[in-house]
Short mmCIF file of C-alpha atoms (C1' of nucleotides) in Angstrom, two decimals:
data_model
loop_
_atom_site.label_atom_id
_atom_site.label_comp_id
_atom_site.label_asym_id
_atom_site.label_seq_id
_atom_site.Cartn_x
_atom_site.Cartn_y
_atom_site.Cartn_z
CA UNK A 1093 -20.08 46.36 0.67
CA UNK A 1094 -19.17 46.65 -2.84
CA UNK A 1095 -20.76 43.52 -4.50
CA UNK A 1096 -17.98 41.30 -4.31
CA UNK A 1097 -14.31 41.79 -5.68
CA UNK A 1098 -12.30 38.73 -5.43
CA UNK A 1099 -15.66 36.31 -5.76
CA UNK A 1100 -16.98 36.52 -9.21
CA UNK A 1101 -20.14 36.97 -9.73
CA UNK A 1102 -20.22 33.66 -11.39
CA UNK A 1103 -19.08 32.06 -8.27
CA UNK A 1104 -21.56 33.44 -6.07
CA UNK A 1105 -24.17 31.64 -7.52
CA UNK A 1106 -22.39 29.13 -8.55
CA UNK A 1107 -22.10 28.21 -4.70
CA UNK A 1108 -25.45 28.65 -3.95
CA UNK A 1109 -26.46 26.08 -6.29
CA UNK A 1110 -23.81 23.56 -5.02
CA UNK A 1111 -25.19 24.70 -1.47
CA UNK A 1112 -28.51 23.75 -2.50
CA UNK A 1113 -28.07 20.86 -4.77
CA UNK A 1114 -25.91 18.97 -2.41
CA UNK A 1115 -27.55 17.59 0.99
CA UNK A 1116 -25.05 19.35 2.83
CA UNK A 1117 -21.23 17.72 3.45
CA UNK A 1118 -21.45 16.02 6.34
CA UNK A 1119 -19.08 12.79 7.77
CA UNK A 1120 -22.05 10.10 5.93
CA UNK A 1121 -22.04 11.86 2.73
CA UNK A 1122 -18.42 11.97 2.35
CA UNK A 1123 -17.83 8.50 3.57
CA UNK A 1124 -20.31 7.32 0.90
CA UNK A 1125 -18.74 8.98 -1.91
CA UNK A 1126 -15.20 7.34 -0.62
CA UNK A 1127 -16.38 3.74 -1.11
CA UNK A 1128 -18.14 4.51 -3.93
CA UNK A 1129 -14.48 5.35 -5.24
CA UNK A 1130 -13.27 2.48 -3.34
CA UNK A 1131 -15.39 -0.09 -4.97
CA UNK A 1132 -15.16 1.22 -8.63
CA UNK A 1133 -11.45 2.03 -8.81
CA UNK A 1134 -9.61 1.44 -5.03
CA UNK A 1135 -8.24 2.20 -2.40
CA UNK A 1136 -5.72 4.42 -4.19
CA UNK A 1137 -8.08 5.79 -6.23
CA UNK A 1138 -9.56 7.75 -3.18
CA UNK A 1139 -7.88 10.97 -2.87
CA UNK A 1140 -9.28 14.01 -0.49
CA UNK A 1141 -9.47 16.11 -4.47
CA UNK A 1142 -11.76 13.38 -5.88
CA UNK A 1143 -13.98 13.20 -3.01
CA UNK A 1144 -14.52 17.01 -2.18
CA UNK A 1145 -15.25 17.07 -6.40
CA UNK A 1146 -18.15 15.34 -5.73
CA UNK A 1147 -19.69 18.44 -3.73
CA UNK A 1148 -18.48 21.10 -5.94
CA UNK A 1149 -16.08 21.70 -3.31
CA UNK A 1150 -12.48 21.88 -2.67
CA UNK A 1151 -10.06 19.66 -0.53
CA UNK A 1152 -10.06 21.63 2.53
CA UNK A 1153 -14.10 21.40 2.90
CA UNK A 1154 -13.07 17.69 4.35
CA UNK A 1155 -11.37 18.49 7.33
CA UNK A 1156 -14.29 19.75 8.97
CA UNK A 1157 -15.40 15.68 8.94
CA UNK A 1158 -12.72 13.87 8.55
CA UNK A 1159 -8.99 14.28 10.56
CA UNK A 1160 -7.16 12.93 7.48
CA UNK A 1161 -7.53 11.18 4.57
CA UNK A 1162 -6.16 7.63 6.99
CA UNK A 1163 -9.20 8.74 9.24
CA UNK A 1164 -11.17 8.66 6.84
CA UNK A 1165 -9.97 5.34 4.60
CA UNK A 1166 -10.72 3.93 8.60
CA UNK A 1167 -14.89 5.13 8.43
CA UNK A 1168 -14.94 3.41 5.25
CA UNK A 1169 -13.54 -0.02 6.30
CA UNK A 1170 -15.99 0.39 9.34
CA UNK A 1171 -18.36 1.21 6.87
CA UNK A 1172 -17.68 -2.30 5.26
CA UNK A 1173 -17.49 -4.55 7.95
CA UNK A 1174 -20.75 -2.93 9.11
CA UNK A 1175 -22.20 -4.40 6.24
CA UNK A 1176 -21.14 -8.09 7.78
CA UNK A 1177 -24.58 -10.71 9.19
CA UNK A 1178 -22.71 -12.45 11.75
CA UNK A 1179 -23.50 -16.27 11.87
CA UNK A 1180 -25.56 -17.86 14.78
CA UNK A 1181 -26.37 -21.94 15.99
CA UNK A 1182 -24.33 -24.78 14.31
CA UNK A 1183 -21.05 -25.79 15.69
CA UNK A 1184 -18.28 -23.49 15.98
CA UNK A 1185 -16.77 -25.46 13.10
CA UNK A 1186 -19.25 -24.11 10.81
CA UNK A 1187 -19.99 -20.99 12.71
CA UNK A 1188 -16.35 -20.17 12.21
CA UNK A 1189 -16.16 -20.90 8.44
CA UNK A 1190 -19.68 -18.83 7.87
CA UNK A 1191 -18.03 -15.99 9.64
CA UNK A 1192 -14.85 -16.21 6.66
CA UNK A 1193 -16.63 -17.00 3.96
CA UNK A 1194 -19.33 -13.72 5.01
CA UNK A 1195 -16.47 -11.37 5.87
CA UNK A 1196 -15.07 -12.37 2.49
CA UNK A 1197 -17.62 -12.38 0.62
CA UNK A 1198 -18.48 -8.62 2.24
CA UNK A 1199 -15.23 -7.57 1.41
CA UNK A 1200 -15.06 -8.71 -2.04
CA UNK A 1201 -17.45 -6.40 -2.77
CA UNK A 1202 -15.95 -3.23 -1.42
CA UNK A 1203 -12.85 -3.24 -4.21
CA UNK A 1204 -9.73 -3.20 -1.99
CA UNK A 1205 -10.81 -2.59 1.17
CA UNK A 1206 -9.20 -6.03 2.44
CA UNK A 1207 -6.10 -3.84 2.55
CA UNK A 1208 -7.03 -1.02 5.38
CA UNK A 1209 -8.18 -4.44 7.66
CA UNK A 1210 -3.87 -4.56 7.70
CA UNK A 1211 -2.62 -3.46 10.95
CA UNK A 1212 -5.91 -2.28 12.89
CA UNK A 1213 -9.34 -3.30 12.54
CA UNK A 1214 -12.00 -0.43 13.89
CA UNK A 1215 -13.05 -1.57 16.85
CA UNK A 1216 -17.44 -1.53 16.37
CA UNK A 1217 -20.20 -3.20 17.87
CA UNK A 1218 -20.40 -5.38 15.17
CA UNK A 1219 -16.84 -6.42 15.21
CA UNK A 1220 -16.88 -7.06 19.45
CA UNK A 1221 -20.01 -9.58 19.23
CA UNK A 1222 -18.65 -11.36 16.14
CA UNK A 1223 -15.47 -12.26 18.36
CA UNK A 1224 -17.63 -13.14 21.20
CA UNK A 1225 -19.87 -15.59 18.95
CA UNK A 1226 -17.22 -17.73 18.16
CA UNK A 1227 -15.61 -17.17 21.57
CA UNK A 1228 -18.17 -18.59 22.90
CA UNK A 1229 -18.91 -21.25 20.31
CA UNK A 1230 -15.32 -22.75 20.95
CA UNK A 1231 -14.50 -22.92 23.95
CA UNK A 1232 -17.83 -23.98 25.28
CA UNK A 1233 -17.03 -27.01 22.92
CA UNK A 1234 -13.71 -27.16 24.73
CA UNK A 1235 -10.92 -25.78 22.78
CA UNK A 1236 -8.43 -23.92 24.57
CA UNK A 1237 -8.89 -20.43 25.45
CA UNK A 1238 -5.63 -19.26 24.37
CA UNK A 1239 -5.97 -21.67 20.89
CA UNK A 1240 -10.17 -19.69 20.67
CA UNK A 1241 -8.29 -15.88 20.50
CA UNK A 1242 -4.96 -17.33 18.07
CA UNK A 1243 -7.71 -18.98 16.00
CA UNK A 1244 -10.05 -15.38 15.51
CA UNK A 1245 -6.65 -13.62 14.94
CA UNK A 1246 -5.21 -15.81 12.40
CA UNK A 1247 -8.28 -16.29 10.84
CA UNK A 1248 -8.77 -12.65 10.39
CA UNK A 1249 -5.26 -12.13 9.20
CA UNK A 1250 -6.07 -14.92 6.37
CA UNK A 1251 -9.20 -13.86 5.17
CA UNK A 1252 -8.26 -10.39 4.57
CA UNK A 1253 -4.75 -11.38 3.06
CA UNK A 1254 -7.31 -14.07 0.46
CA UNK A 1255 -9.15 -10.94 -0.23
CA UNK A 1256 -6.30 -8.47 -1.08
CA UNK A 1257 -4.47 -10.61 -3.02
CA UNK A 1258 -8.15 -11.46 -5.04
CA UNK A 1259 -8.79 -7.81 -5.64
CA UNK A 1260 -4.93 -7.29 -6.86
CA UNK A 1261 -5.44 -10.19 -9.48
CA UNK A 1262 -8.45 -9.33 -10.92
CA UNK A 1263 -6.85 -5.18 -11.30
CA UNK A 1264 -3.92 -7.32 -13.75
CA UNK A 1265 -6.74 -8.64 -15.74
CA UNK A 1266 -8.73 -5.40 -16.90
CA UNK A 1267 -5.85 -3.04 -17.13
CA UNK A 1268 -4.96 -4.28 -20.69
CA UNK A 1269 -8.21 -3.56 -22.67
CA UNK A 1270 -11.49 -3.38 -22.96
CA UNK A 1271 -11.53 -7.16 -23.04
CA UNK A 1272 -13.26 -9.69 -21.02
CA UNK A 1273 -11.68 -10.30 -18.19
CA UNK A 1274 -12.08 -13.58 -18.42
CA UNK A 1275 -10.09 -14.13 -21.83
CA UNK A 1276 -7.29 -12.18 -20.12
CA UNK A 1277 -6.59 -13.55 -18.24
CA UNK A 1278 -6.45 -17.60 -19.65
CA UNK A 1279 -4.20 -15.35 -22.21
CA UNK A 1280 -2.13 -14.88 -18.87
CA UNK A 1281 -2.03 -18.26 -17.42
CA UNK A 1282 -1.10 -19.91 -20.40
CA UNK A 1283 1.06 -17.57 -20.95
CA UNK A 1284 2.84 -18.32 -17.36
CA UNK A 1285 2.40 -22.26 -18.09
CA UNK A 1286 4.13 -21.77 -21.34
CA UNK A 1287 6.85 -20.09 -19.06
CA UNK A 1288 7.07 -22.57 -16.35
CA UNK A 1289 6.69 -25.62 -19.21
CA UNK A 1290 10.01 -24.50 -20.50
CA UNK A 1291 12.04 -25.41 -17.38
CA UNK A 1292 14.79 -27.91 -17.09
CA UNK A 1293 12.38 -30.94 -15.55
CA UNK A 1294 15.81 -32.41 -14.63
CA UNK A 1295 15.96 -30.31 -12.03
CA UNK A 1296 12.41 -28.74 -11.07
CA UNK A 1297 10.73 -32.89 -11.97
CA UNK A 1298 7.53 -31.61 -9.30
CA UNK A 1299 7.16 -28.16 -10.51
CA UNK A 1300 6.89 -28.94 -13.81
CA UNK A 1301 4.96 -32.09 -13.51
CA UNK A 1302 2.05 -30.25 -11.42
CA UNK A 1303 1.94 -27.00 -13.53
CA UNK A 1304 -1.52 -26.83 -14.31
CA UNK A 1305 -2.63 -27.63 -10.40
CA UNK A 1306 -0.56 -24.43 -9.80
CA UNK A 1307 -2.08 -22.86 -12.48
CA UNK A 1308 -5.32 -23.88 -11.61
CA UNK A 1309 -7.50 -20.56 -11.21
CA UNK A 1310 -10.16 -21.51 -8.98
CA UNK A 1311 -9.82 -18.93 -5.81
CA UNK A 1312 -13.00 -20.23 -3.83
CA UNK A 1313 -11.82 -23.48 -3.69
CA UNK A 1314 -7.90 -22.82 -2.35
CA UNK A 1315 -9.39 -20.16 0.48
CA UNK A 1316 -12.54 -22.87 1.28
CA UNK A 1317 -9.34 -25.48 1.55
CA UNK A 1318 -7.57 -23.58 4.15
CA UNK A 1319 -10.08 -22.21 6.39
CA UNK A 1320 -10.47 -26.18 6.26
CA UNK A 1321 -7.16 -26.72 7.16
CA UNK A 1322 -6.67 -24.13 9.76
CA UNK A 1323 -10.09 -25.14 11.40
CA UNK A 1324 -9.10 -28.58 11.44
CA UNK A 1325 -5.61 -27.52 13.05
CA UNK A 1326 -7.86 -25.76 15.71
CA UNK A 1327 -10.18 -29.13 16.09
CA UNK A 1328 -7.12 -30.65 17.00
CA UNK A 1329 -6.04 -28.60 19.83
CA UNK A 1330 -9.41 -29.22 22.19
CA UNK A 1331 -7.94 -31.81 24.81
CA UNK A 1332 -9.62 -35.09 24.79
CA UNK A 1333 -11.88 -35.67 27.19
CA UNK A 1334 -10.91 -36.84 30.22
CA UNK B 2 30.44 27.97 -27.40
CA UNK B 3 30.51 30.53 -24.85
CA UNK B 4 31.71 29.15 -21.35
CA UNK B 5 28.16 27.40 -20.58
CA UNK B 6 24.99 29.78 -19.87
CA UNK B 7 22.61 27.82 -18.64
CA UNK B 8 24.77 25.22 -16.41
CA UNK B 9 26.71 27.66 -13.72
CA UNK B 10 30.95 26.68 -13.77
CA UNK B 11 29.35 25.86 -10.02
CA UNK B 12 27.35 22.92 -11.36
CA UNK B 13 29.52 21.80 -13.54
CA UNK B 14 32.19 21.88 -11.05
CA UNK B 15 29.57 19.74 -8.34
CA UNK B 16 28.98 17.15 -11.60
CA UNK B 17 32.75 16.49 -12.24
CA UNK B 18 32.67 15.86 -8.68
CA UNK B 19 29.75 13.93 -8.95
CA UNK B 20 30.78 11.95 -10.84
CA UNK B 21 34.56 10.58 -9.75
CA UNK B 22 32.43 9.94 -5.47
CA UNK B 23 29.80 7.66 -7.05
CA UNK B 24 30.72 4.74 -8.91
CA UNK B 25 28.16 5.12 -11.56
CA UNK B 26 24.98 5.10 -11.29
CA UNK B 27 23.81 1.90 -11.84
CA UNK B 28 20.64 -0.87 -11.52
CA UNK B 29 22.50 -2.88 -8.29
CA UNK B 30 23.09 0.50 -6.59
CA UNK B 31 20.05 2.17 -7.46
CA UNK B 32 18.34 -1.32 -5.66
CA UNK B 33 20.87 -0.86 -2.54
CA UNK B 34 19.98 2.87 -1.93
CA UNK B 35 16.17 1.19 -2.01
CA UNK B 36 16.53 -1.07 0.30
CA UNK B 37 18.78 1.34 2.76
CA UNK B 38 15.14 3.07 2.74
CA UNK B 39 12.99 0.32 2.56
CA UNK B 40 15.07 -1.13 5.36
CA UNK B 41 15.20 1.82 7.72
CA UNK B 42 11.35 3.67 6.89
CA UNK B 43 9.35 1.39 4.44
CA UNK B 44 8.18 1.22 1.54
CA UNK B 45 6.28 4.59 1.78
CA UNK B 46 9.09 6.61 1.98
CA UNK B 47 11.04 5.25 -1.05
CA UNK B 48 10.72 7.83 -3.81
CA UNK B 49 12.61 8.41 -7.11
CA UNK B 50 13.29 11.53 -5.80
CA UNK B 51 15.40 10.55 -2.89
CA UNK B 52 16.89 7.15 -4.68
CA UNK B 53 18.57 10.06 -7.35
CA UNK B 54 19.12 12.39 -4.27
CA UNK B 55 21.53 9.73 -2.42
CA UNK B 56 23.71 10.05 -6.05
CA UNK B 57 23.70 13.85 -5.97
CA UNK B 58 20.81 13.29 -9.56
CA UNK B 59 17.49 13.61 -10.15
CA UNK B 60 14.51 11.19 -11.07
CA UNK B 61 15.21 11.80 -14.14
CA UNK B 62 18.38 9.45 -14.36
CA UNK B 63 16.39 6.20 -12.35
CA UNK B 64 14.56 6.06 -15.86
CA UNK B 65 17.23 4.87 -18.06
CA UNK B 66 18.12 1.66 -15.67
CA UNK B 67 14.21 1.37 -14.05
CA UNK B 68 10.64 0.86 -16.08
CA UNK B 69 9.03 2.92 -12.52
CA UNK B 70 8.74 2.99 -9.76
CA UNK B 71 6.95 -0.35 -9.23
CA UNK B 72 9.63 -2.07 -11.03
CA UNK B 73 11.96 -0.97 -8.62
CA UNK B 74 10.42 -1.71 -5.89
CA UNK B 75 9.88 -5.30 -7.69
CA UNK B 76 13.74 -5.01 -7.80
CA UNK B 77 13.87 -4.46 -4.13
CA UNK B 78 11.58 -7.50 -3.49
CA UNK B 79 13.50 -9.72 -5.53
CA UNK B 80 16.93 -9.21 -3.92
CA UNK B 81 15.12 -9.76 -0.36
CA UNK B 82 13.67 -13.25 -1.69
CA UNK B 83 17.46 -13.97 -2.34
CA UNK B 84 18.40 -13.81 1.05
CA UNK B 85 16.46 -16.74 2.13
CA UNK B 86 18.30 -19.41 2.28
CA UNK B 87 16.30 -23.15 1.24
CA UNK B 88 15.89 -25.85 3.78
CA UNK B 89 16.86 -29.30 3.06
CA UNK B 90 16.44 -32.53 4.60
CA UNK B 91 14.03 -33.62 7.35
CA UNK B 92 10.60 -34.31 7.47
CA UNK B 93 8.51 -32.48 4.62
CA UNK B 94 7.20 -30.54 8.22
CA UNK B 95 10.50 -29.48 9.53
CA UNK B 96 11.04 -28.50 5.55
CA UNK B 97 7.81 -26.21 5.52
CA UNK B 98 8.14 -25.00 9.21
CA UNK B 99 11.86 -24.26 8.78
CA UNK B 100 11.19 -22.43 5.12
CA UNK B 101 8.30 -20.54 6.97
CA UNK B 102 10.66 -19.50 9.54
CA UNK B 103 13.29 -17.87 7.31
CA UNK B 104 11.03 -16.74 5.50
CA UNK B 105 9.63 -14.13 8.12
CA UNK B 106 12.84 -13.96 9.75
CA UNK B 107 14.57 -12.83 6.70
CA UNK B 108 11.10 -10.43 5.54
CA UNK B 109 10.95 -8.88 8.54
CA UNK B 110 14.58 -7.64 8.79
CA UNK B 111 13.76 -5.32 5.98
CA UNK B 112 10.72 -3.75 6.89
CA UNK B 113 7.54 -3.69 5.66
CA UNK B 114 8.80 -5.54 2.25
CA UNK B 115 6.82 -8.32 2.88
CA UNK B 116 3.81 -5.86 1.56
CA UNK B 117 5.24 -6.42 -1.99
CA UNK B 118 4.29 -9.86 -2.03
CA UNK B 119 1.05 -9.54 -2.49
CA UNK B 120 -0.43 -9.97 -5.88
CA UNK B 121 2.94 -11.20 -7.86
CA UNK B 122 6.51 -13.18 -5.98
CA UNK B 123 8.90 -12.58 -8.83
CA UNK B 124 10.25 -15.86 -10.50
CA UNK B 125 13.64 -15.79 -8.83
CA UNK B 126 15.56 -19.43 -9.28
CA UNK B 127 15.56 -19.17 -5.61
CA UNK B 128 11.65 -19.39 -5.41
CA UNK B 129 11.66 -22.51 -8.08
CA UNK B 130 13.81 -23.94 -5.89
CA UNK B 131 12.21 -22.80 -3.22
CA UNK B 132 8.53 -24.73 -4.29
CA UNK B 133 10.17 -27.55 -5.79
CA UNK B 134 12.32 -28.52 -2.39
CA UNK B 135 9.02 -28.58 -0.90
CA UNK B 136 6.87 -29.79 -3.43
CA UNK B 137 9.41 -32.92 -3.27
CA UNK B 138 9.18 -33.49 0.66
CA UNK B 139 5.47 -33.20 0.62
CA UNK B 140 4.35 -35.27 -2.69
CA UNK B 141 6.72 -38.21 -2.03
CA UNK B 142 5.45 -38.16 1.65
CA UNK B 143 1.87 -39.30 0.24
CA UNK B 144 0.81 -35.27 0.55
CA UNK B 145 -1.99 -35.34 -2.43
CA UNK B 146 -0.55 -32.89 -5.41
CA UNK B 147 -3.32 -30.50 -5.39
CA UNK B 148 -2.87 -30.14 -1.44
CA UNK B 149 0.93 -29.63 -1.85
CA UNK B 150 0.80 -26.71 -4.66
CA UNK B 151 -2.52 -24.94 -2.07
CA UNK B 152 -0.77 -25.39 1.07
CA UNK B 153 2.77 -23.57 -0.26
CA UNK B 154 0.25 -20.93 -1.51
CA UNK B 155 -1.12 -20.75 1.83
CA UNK B 156 1.82 -20.94 3.52
CA UNK B 157 3.55 -18.14 1.33
CA UNK B 158 0.22 -16.04 1.93
CA UNK B 159 0.21 -16.11 5.68
CA UNK B 160 4.00 -15.68 6.03
CA UNK B 161 3.92 -12.37 4.18
CA UNK B 162 0.36 -10.78 5.73
CA UNK B 163 1.71 -11.94 9.45
CA UNK B 164 5.50 -10.12 8.62
CA UNK B 165 3.50 -6.64 6.87
CA UNK B 166 1.06 -6.47 9.84
CA UNK B 167 3.48 -7.21 12.75
CA UNK B 168 5.53 -4.37 10.15
CA UNK B 169 2.49 -2.19 10.70
CA UNK B 170 2.29 -2.51 14.87
CA UNK B 171 6.45 -1.59 15.29
CA UNK B 172 5.50 1.33 13.58
CA UNK B 173 2.64 2.46 15.59
CA UNK B 174 4.80 2.45 18.77
CA UNK B 175 7.46 4.50 17.43
CA UNK B 176 5.69 7.28 16.05
CA UNK B 177 5.34 8.78 19.14
CA UNK B 178 8.31 10.42 20.48
CA UNK B 179 12.01 9.17 21.28
CA UNK B 180 10.28 6.69 23.88
CA UNK B 181 11.17 2.99 24.02
CA UNK B 182 8.59 1.59 21.53
CA UNK B 183 8.73 -1.18 24.08
CA UNK B 184 7.44 0.91 26.80
CA UNK B 185 4.68 2.77 24.58
CA UNK B 186 3.42 -1.06 23.35
CA UNK B 187 2.43 -1.66 26.91
CA UNK B 188 1.58 1.71 27.73
CA UNK B 189 -1.15 1.17 24.53
CA UNK B 190 -2.01 -2.59 25.94
CA UNK B 191 -3.16 -1.19 29.41
CA UNK B 192 -4.77 1.81 27.49
CA UNK B 193 -6.47 -0.91 25.42
CA UNK B 194 -7.71 -3.42 28.14
CA UNK B 195 -8.71 -0.50 29.92
CA UNK B 196 -11.56 0.45 27.15
CA UNK B 197 -12.08 -3.44 26.86
CA UNK B 198 -12.46 -4.01 30.48
CA UNK B 199 -15.50 -1.32 30.11
CA UNK B 200 -17.68 -3.54 28.47
CA UNK B 201 -20.89 -5.27 29.44
CA UNK B 202 -19.40 -8.20 31.17
CA UNK B 203 -22.88 -10.17 30.95
CA UNK B 204 -23.00 -8.98 27.14
CA UNK B 205 -19.30 -9.89 26.25
CA UNK B 206 -18.66 -12.36 29.15
CA UNK B 207 -16.26 -14.57 26.98
CA UNK B 208 -14.33 -11.94 25.26
CA UNK B 209 -14.16 -9.53 29.02
CA UNK B 210 -13.22 -12.40 30.90
CA UNK B 211 -9.39 -13.81 27.98
CA UNK B 212 -8.90 -10.28 27.67
CA UNK B 213 -5.21 -10.89 28.68
CA UNK B 214 -5.27 -13.96 25.59
CA UNK B 215 -5.78 -11.72 23.04
CA UNK B 216 -3.77 -8.56 24.32
CA UNK B 217 -0.59 -11.18 24.09
CA UNK B 218 1.63 -9.87 22.01
CA UNK B 219 4.00 -12.75 21.84
CA UNK B 220 3.59 -12.09 18.34
CA UNK B 221 6.53 -14.76 17.32
CA UNK B 222 4.36 -18.01 19.53
CA UNK B 223 0.98 -17.03 17.16
CA UNK B 224 2.91 -17.27 13.91
CA UNK B 225 4.24 -20.47 14.98
CA UNK B 226 0.76 -20.96 15.83
CA UNK B 227 -0.92 -20.68 12.76
CA UNK B 228 2.06 -22.57 10.90
CA UNK B 229 1.27 -25.84 13.38
CA UNK B 230 -2.25 -24.99 12.82
CA UNK B 231 -1.83 -25.15 9.10
CA UNK B 232 0.61 -28.43 9.03
CA UNK B 233 -1.23 -30.22 10.71
CA UNK B 234 -3.95 -29.23 8.72
CA UNK B 235 -2.33 -30.44 5.53
CA UNK B 236 -0.69 -33.91 7.54
CA UNK B 237 -4.73 -35.23 7.93
CA UNK B 238 -4.79 -34.86 3.88
CA UNK B 239 -2.46 -37.36 3.61
CA UNK B 240 -4.79 -40.57 2.55
CA UNK B 241 -4.52 -43.64 4.97
CA UNK B 242 -1.93 -46.17 2.86
CA UNK B 243 -3.99 -49.41 1.65
"C1'" DT C 137 45.51 15.17 -33.48
"C1'" DT C 138 41.26 16.40 -34.70
"C1'" DC C 139 36.22 15.50 -35.62
"C1'" DT C 140 31.84 13.29 -34.80
"C1'" DA C 141 28.88 10.03 -32.86
"C1'" DC C 142 26.47 7.98 -29.83
"C1'" DA C 143 25.09 7.05 -25.14
"C1'" DC C 144 24.74 8.52 -20.98
"C1'" DG C 145 22.71 12.52 -17.41
"C1'" DC C 146 19.83 14.96 -15.36
"C1'" DG C 147 16.62 20.00 -15.37
"C1'" DA C 148 12.50 21.60 -16.05
"C1'" DA C 149 7.85 20.81 -16.19
"C1'" DC C 150 3.17 18.45 -15.90
"C1'" DA C 151 -0.02 17.10 -13.18
"C1'" DG C 152 -1.44 15.26 -9.40
"C1'" DT C 153 -0.73 14.47 -3.92
"C1'" DG C 154 -1.96 15.84 1.52
"C1'" DT C 155 -2.50 18.87 4.53
"C1'" DT C 156 -3.00 24.26 6.74
"C1'" DC C 157 -4.33 29.30 7.21
"C1'" DG C 158 -6.91 32.05 7.35
"C1'" DC C 159 -10.74 35.05 4.88
"C1'" DG C 160 -15.34 35.04 3.53
"C1'" DT C 161 -19.89 34.14 3.98
"C1'" DC C 162 -24.75 33.24 5.64
"C1'" DA C 163 -28.17 31.51 9.34
"C1'" DA C 164 -29.89 32.69 13.73
"C1'" DC C 165 -30.06 34.20 17.72
"C1'" DT C 166 -30.59 38.73 20.87
"C1'" DA D 459 -31.18 45.25 13.33
"C1'" DG D 460 -27.77 43.75 15.01
"C1'" DT D 461 -23.79 40.61 15.81
"C1'" DT D 462 -22.10 36.01 16.84
"C1'" DG D 463 -20.75 31.94 15.50
"C1'" DA D 464 -20.23 27.97 12.79
"C1'" DC D 465 -19.54 26.72 8.42
"C1'" DG D 466 -17.14 26.36 3.67
"C1'" DC D 467 -13.55 26.92 0.91
"C1'" DG D 468 -9.63 29.22 -2.26
"C1'" DA D 469 -5.10 29.86 -1.74
"C1'" DA D 470 -0.62 27.57 -1.10
"C1'" DC D 471 3.11 24.39 0.93
"C1'" DA D 472 5.97 21.05 -0.41
"C1'" DC D 473 5.61 17.28 -1.94
"C1'" DT D 474 4.54 13.19 -5.50
"C1'" DG D 475 6.03 10.06 -10.55
"C1'" DT D 476 6.77 10.22 -15.07
"C1'" DT D 477 8.20 12.43 -19.91
"C1'" DC D 478 11.07 14.84 -22.88
"C1'" DG D 479 14.15 16.64 -24.83
"C1'" DC D 480 18.97 19.23 -24.32
"C1'" DG D 481 23.54 19.23 -22.02
"C1'" DT D 482 27.65 17.06 -22.19
"C1'" DG D 483 31.86 13.18 -21.51
"C1'" DT D 484 33.70 9.89 -23.81
"C1'" DA D 485 35.07 6.32 -27.59
"C1'" DG D 486 36.41 5.38 -32.18
"C1'" DA D 487 37.14 7.17 -37.02
"C1'" DA D 488 39.94 10.08 -39.81
#
DNA sequence: TTCTACACGCGAACAGTGTTCGCGTCAACT
DNA sequence: AGTTGACGCGAACACTGTTCGCGTGTAGAA
């Protein structure tokens, strides 16, 4: 065979070099790269080309390990979920609460992975264990099973939505320039505040009066409050002991 | 001016015909088309080319009326929001509840518009009125203002997340073939049920025992339950009269 | 009636996207 | 030494959002 016509000698050399450098393309390595991109720029920034580029390769290479982009993102979500530590001990309320906090903290570390939790959550062992612990704690404390299962559903939904919304907010305060996100944030809040303050107070008395409360940016407190509301609601469903 | 070189006579005729047919491209007409696509296939199916095609035109034409795709989708969301009817009268609980139900019903009519409510909600008059009515009812009933504002935030988040998730679920049951969505749905549930039933009961006793409850597909009941939990939680925040 | 402005419409192009096909190459086994 | 098979991936297809700048049709001025 002649010294290669289509692939130039330079290409051949580059190929050999790359094969030595990278630890041979594989599912875990691919997910690593995708997760790095999600952490830094979010789910929408992940593209097959970009992930493949980390291996000095083209997008086609990935399809040997991953069915399609959705499947890749599914693996990313699985990876993140398996970072969560499960609660144990304590009352069912404490267990539910720390489970919610832990989920939120872990997801918040990884950009907008939370967006992927809508619709389907991969059923890993960790997920099953999480469900089982919480179900156990609740049912043994007298929470009706139907309430307990709904409770887990609703809490997950709320946690995911909160983290996702938080990420979207934070994005809005970064896109501007190189300035501090905090600074841009408060500037934005002031602008909105002015706009709302210009509303006719006779038509929107409560809204105008309690404006500062609405602009209160403490998202941690709001999240905690929401969780407490739900847990209180669940607790009220325990039938009185006869 | 020779008889047109680049544009062929056919093109010229087509152009004239189209100008007569469509009521001259405009923001409202564009939003109409986009909303139709969202209703039928979802937000992701909206593309500038496809919207423009409804006017027998190219994507560039839209940018005279809309800054970009996000802005277009923002207008779509505004349109949907302004379909909602506001509650009045009744206790604050009733008002909150019917507001949540109405929001859910309206958004559920329009594919996955709910997805657009994350991050930013357009501040229309209707939105302001909705906030004001609910704030009024709650605060006058003794709910602390901070609780009242958070309550509205959290309820909106929950409603949006629920509708969005519901749409994603429904999508999963349509994509298969031409069969009834209901049928595919129950088939899917049975498959999942079998998978879960195969779990070791000694490790997942509660999960396995209460499986039917988890698979319970009645999403309306679950939504109602969630709303009730939150409202009950809010109510518990009313300080005892001294 | 003729000419001139000007707003509006949009064709073409750019740089990206997910996914598939099928060719090449290399490693290990016979 | 020869063959086989797995793996990698270049190139192409059909799409995407967005911008530039060139017509064109209409309305007003002369």
